[in-house]
CSV table of C-alpha atoms in Angstrom, one decimal:
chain,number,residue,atom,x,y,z
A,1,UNK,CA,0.0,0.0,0.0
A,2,UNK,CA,1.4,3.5,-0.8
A,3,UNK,CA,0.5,7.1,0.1
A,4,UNK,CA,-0.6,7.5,-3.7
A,5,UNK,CA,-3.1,4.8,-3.3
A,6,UNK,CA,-4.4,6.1,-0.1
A,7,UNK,CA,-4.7,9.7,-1.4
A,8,UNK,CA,-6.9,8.3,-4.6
A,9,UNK,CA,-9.2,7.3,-2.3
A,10,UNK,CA,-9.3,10.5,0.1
A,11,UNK,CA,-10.0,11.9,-3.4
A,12,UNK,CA,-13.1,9.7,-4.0
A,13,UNK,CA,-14.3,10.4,-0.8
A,14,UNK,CA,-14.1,13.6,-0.7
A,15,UNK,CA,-15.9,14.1,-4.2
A,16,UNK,CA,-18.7,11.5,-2.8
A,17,UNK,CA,-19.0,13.9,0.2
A,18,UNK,CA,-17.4,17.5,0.5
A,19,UNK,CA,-17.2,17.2,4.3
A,20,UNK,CA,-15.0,14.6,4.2
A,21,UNK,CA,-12.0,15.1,6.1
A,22,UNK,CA,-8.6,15.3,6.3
A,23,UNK,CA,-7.7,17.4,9.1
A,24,UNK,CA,-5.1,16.2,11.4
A,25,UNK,CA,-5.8,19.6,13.5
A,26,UNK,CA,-9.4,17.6,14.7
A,27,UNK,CA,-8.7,15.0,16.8
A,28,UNK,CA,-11.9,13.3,15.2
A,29,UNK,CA,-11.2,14.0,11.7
A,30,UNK,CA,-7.7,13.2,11.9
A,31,UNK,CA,-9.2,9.3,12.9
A,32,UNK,CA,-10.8,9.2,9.3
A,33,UNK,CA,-7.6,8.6,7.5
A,34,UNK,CA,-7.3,5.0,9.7
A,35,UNK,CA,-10.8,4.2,7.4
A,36,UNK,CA,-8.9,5.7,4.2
A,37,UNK,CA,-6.0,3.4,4.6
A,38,UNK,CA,-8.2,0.6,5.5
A,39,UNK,CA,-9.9,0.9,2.4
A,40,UNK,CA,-7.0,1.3,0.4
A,41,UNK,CA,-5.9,-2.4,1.6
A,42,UNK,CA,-8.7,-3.5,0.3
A,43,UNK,CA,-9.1,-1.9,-2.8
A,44,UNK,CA,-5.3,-1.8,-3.8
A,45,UNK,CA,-5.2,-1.5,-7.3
A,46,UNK,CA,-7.9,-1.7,-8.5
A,47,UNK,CA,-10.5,0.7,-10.3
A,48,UNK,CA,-13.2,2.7,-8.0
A,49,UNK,CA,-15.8,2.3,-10.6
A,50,UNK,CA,-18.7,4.1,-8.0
A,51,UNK,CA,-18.0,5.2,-4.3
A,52,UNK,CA,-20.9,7.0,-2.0
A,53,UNK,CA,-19.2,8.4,1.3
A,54,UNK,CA,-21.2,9.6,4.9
A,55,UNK,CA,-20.0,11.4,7.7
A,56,UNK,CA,-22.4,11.8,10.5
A,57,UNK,CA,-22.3,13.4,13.9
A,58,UNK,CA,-23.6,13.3,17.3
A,59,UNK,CA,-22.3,15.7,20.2
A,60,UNK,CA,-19.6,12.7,21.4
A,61,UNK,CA,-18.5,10.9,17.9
A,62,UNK,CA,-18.7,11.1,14.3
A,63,UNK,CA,-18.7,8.2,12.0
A,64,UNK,CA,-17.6,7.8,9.0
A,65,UNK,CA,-18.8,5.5,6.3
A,66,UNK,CA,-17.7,4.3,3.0
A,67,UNK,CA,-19.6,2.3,0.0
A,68,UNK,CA,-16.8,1.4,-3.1
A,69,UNK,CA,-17.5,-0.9,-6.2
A,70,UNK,CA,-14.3,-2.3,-8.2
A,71,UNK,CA,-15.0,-4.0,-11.3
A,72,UNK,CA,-14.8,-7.7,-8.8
A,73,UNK,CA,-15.8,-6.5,-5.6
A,74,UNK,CA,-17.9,-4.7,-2.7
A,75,UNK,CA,-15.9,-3.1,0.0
A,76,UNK,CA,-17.9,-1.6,3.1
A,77,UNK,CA,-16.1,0.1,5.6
A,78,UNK,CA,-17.4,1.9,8.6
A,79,UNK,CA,-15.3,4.2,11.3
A,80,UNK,CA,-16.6,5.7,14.8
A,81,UNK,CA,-13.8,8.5,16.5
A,82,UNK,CA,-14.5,10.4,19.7
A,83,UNK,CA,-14.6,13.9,19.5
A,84,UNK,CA,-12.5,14.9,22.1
A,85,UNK,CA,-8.6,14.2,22.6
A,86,UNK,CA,-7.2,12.0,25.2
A,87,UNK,CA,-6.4,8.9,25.0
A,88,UNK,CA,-4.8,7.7,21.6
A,89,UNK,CA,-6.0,4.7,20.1
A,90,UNK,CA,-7.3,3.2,17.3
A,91,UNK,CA,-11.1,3.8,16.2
A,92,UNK,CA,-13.7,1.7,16.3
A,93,UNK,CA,-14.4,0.3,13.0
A,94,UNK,CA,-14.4,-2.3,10.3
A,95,UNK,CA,-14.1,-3.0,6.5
A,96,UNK,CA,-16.2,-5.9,4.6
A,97,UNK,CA,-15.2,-7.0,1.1
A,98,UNK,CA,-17.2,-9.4,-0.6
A,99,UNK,CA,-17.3,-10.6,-4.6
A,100,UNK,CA,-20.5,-8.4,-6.3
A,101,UNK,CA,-21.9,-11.9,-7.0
A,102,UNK,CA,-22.7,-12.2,-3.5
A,103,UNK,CA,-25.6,-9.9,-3.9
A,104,UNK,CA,-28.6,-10.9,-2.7
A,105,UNK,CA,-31.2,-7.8,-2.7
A,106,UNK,CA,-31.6,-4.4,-2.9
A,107,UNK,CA,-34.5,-2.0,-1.2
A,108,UNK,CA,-35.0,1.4,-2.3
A,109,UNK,CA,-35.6,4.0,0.4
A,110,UNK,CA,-35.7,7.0,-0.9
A,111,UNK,CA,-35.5,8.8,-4.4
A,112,UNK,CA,-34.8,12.5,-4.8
A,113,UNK,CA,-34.3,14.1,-8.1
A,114,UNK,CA,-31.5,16.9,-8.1
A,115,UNK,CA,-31.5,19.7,-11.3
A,116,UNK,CA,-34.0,20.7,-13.1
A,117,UNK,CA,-37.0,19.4,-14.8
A,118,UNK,CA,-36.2,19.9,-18.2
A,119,UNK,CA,-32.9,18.9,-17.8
A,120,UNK,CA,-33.0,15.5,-19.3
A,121,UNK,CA,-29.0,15.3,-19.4
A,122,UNK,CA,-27.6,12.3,-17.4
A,123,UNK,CA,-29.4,11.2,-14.5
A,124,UNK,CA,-29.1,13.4,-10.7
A,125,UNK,CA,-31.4,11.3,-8.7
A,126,UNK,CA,-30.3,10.7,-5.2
A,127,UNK,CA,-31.1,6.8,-4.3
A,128,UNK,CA,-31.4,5.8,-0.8
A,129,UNK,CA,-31.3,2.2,-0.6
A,130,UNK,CA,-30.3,-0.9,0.7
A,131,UNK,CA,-27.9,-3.8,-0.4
A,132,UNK,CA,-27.7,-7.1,1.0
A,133,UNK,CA,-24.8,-9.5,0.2
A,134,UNK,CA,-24.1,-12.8,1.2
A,135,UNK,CA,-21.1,-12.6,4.0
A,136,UNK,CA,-21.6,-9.3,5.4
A,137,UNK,CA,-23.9,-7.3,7.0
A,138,UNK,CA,-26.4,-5.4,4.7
A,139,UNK,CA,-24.7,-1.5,3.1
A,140,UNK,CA,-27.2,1.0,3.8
A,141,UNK,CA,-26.8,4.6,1.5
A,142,UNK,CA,-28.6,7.0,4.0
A,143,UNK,CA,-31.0,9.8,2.5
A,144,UNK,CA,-29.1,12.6,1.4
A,145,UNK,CA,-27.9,15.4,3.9
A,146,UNK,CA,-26.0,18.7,3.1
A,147,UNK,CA,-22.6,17.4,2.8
A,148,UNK,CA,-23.7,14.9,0.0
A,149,UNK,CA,-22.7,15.4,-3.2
A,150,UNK,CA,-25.9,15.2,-5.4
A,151,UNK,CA,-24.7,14.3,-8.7
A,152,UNK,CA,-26.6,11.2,-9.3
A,153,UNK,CA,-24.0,8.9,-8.5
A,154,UNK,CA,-25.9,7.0,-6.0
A,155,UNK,CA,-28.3,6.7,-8.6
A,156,UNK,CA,-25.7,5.2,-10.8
A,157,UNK,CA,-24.3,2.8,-8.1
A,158,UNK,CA,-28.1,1.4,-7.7
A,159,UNK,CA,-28.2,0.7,-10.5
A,160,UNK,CA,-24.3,-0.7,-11.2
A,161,UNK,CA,-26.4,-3.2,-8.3
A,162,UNK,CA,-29.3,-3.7,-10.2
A,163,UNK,CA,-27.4,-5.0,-12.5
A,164,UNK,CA,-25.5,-7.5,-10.6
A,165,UNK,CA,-28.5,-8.4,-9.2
A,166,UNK,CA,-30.1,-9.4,-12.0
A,167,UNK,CA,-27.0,-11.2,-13.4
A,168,UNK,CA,-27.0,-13.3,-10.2
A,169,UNK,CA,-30.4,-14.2,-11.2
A,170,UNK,CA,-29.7,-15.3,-14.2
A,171,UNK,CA,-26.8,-17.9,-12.8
């Protein structure tokens, strides 16, 4: 793993979600770049073909969550830091990788249409949904908040899963 592959993905996660960080000056943003390395282990590489990124905060934490599709593979991977400084150790969180032939379902949530009605250009819906694969726990794209870059590409990752979905159907 180098620092090049690690700072591709910063790069995809911060386009899936401008409030991604990469401060080392908050103690809880500094955590994220444990989930960007992580990820980059997994990934290696490979192509990012579609990525959806989420940061969410409470008072005490804020966790940080990441949705990546390679051309072979789903990688889930899911960080909680503690706002404040103190103790130093490593965040709680985890990364799941499984083949996109493990898919098993899909729910849709949620649909929001970004741009403007006329615009029939290429596609800015928002998709909340749900995947389910086979050896992990389900990956869950949350309805869009501020941060969120609305540029359809959680429309086009649905349907990148539709896709395998049906394919896996077919086998």
């Amino acid at each position: 793993m180098t620092k090049k592959i690690v700072d591709a993905i910063n790069e995809h996660l911060t386009a899936a979600n401008h409030y991604w960080p990469r401060s080392a000056f908050n103690h809880a943003e500094g955590q994220a770049v444990y989930l960007e390395r992580w990820l980059a282990r997994c990934i290696g590489d490979a192509t990012v073909e579609h990525c959806v990124a989420t940061v969410d905060e409470t008072e005490a934490t804020i966790s940080y969550s990441a949705l990546v599709l390679t051309a072979e593979m789903v990688i889930v991977g899911a960080l909680s830091a503690a706002r404040e400084r103190g103790f130093q150790r490593l965040p709680d969180g985890v990364v799941h990788m499984v083949p996109r032939t493990a898919i098993q379902g899909l729910a849709v949530h949620h649909v929001e249409y970004f741009g403007y009605a006329e615009d029939t250009s290429a596609s800015k819906e928002y998709v909340s949904f749900t995947a389910t694969f086979g050896g992990m726990p389900p990956a869950y794209v949350s309805l869009p908040s501020k941060g969120v870059t609305n540029d359809g590409r959680t429309g086009r990752m649905f349907d990148s899963l539709a896709a395998d979905l049906l394919a896996a159907g077919k086998h």
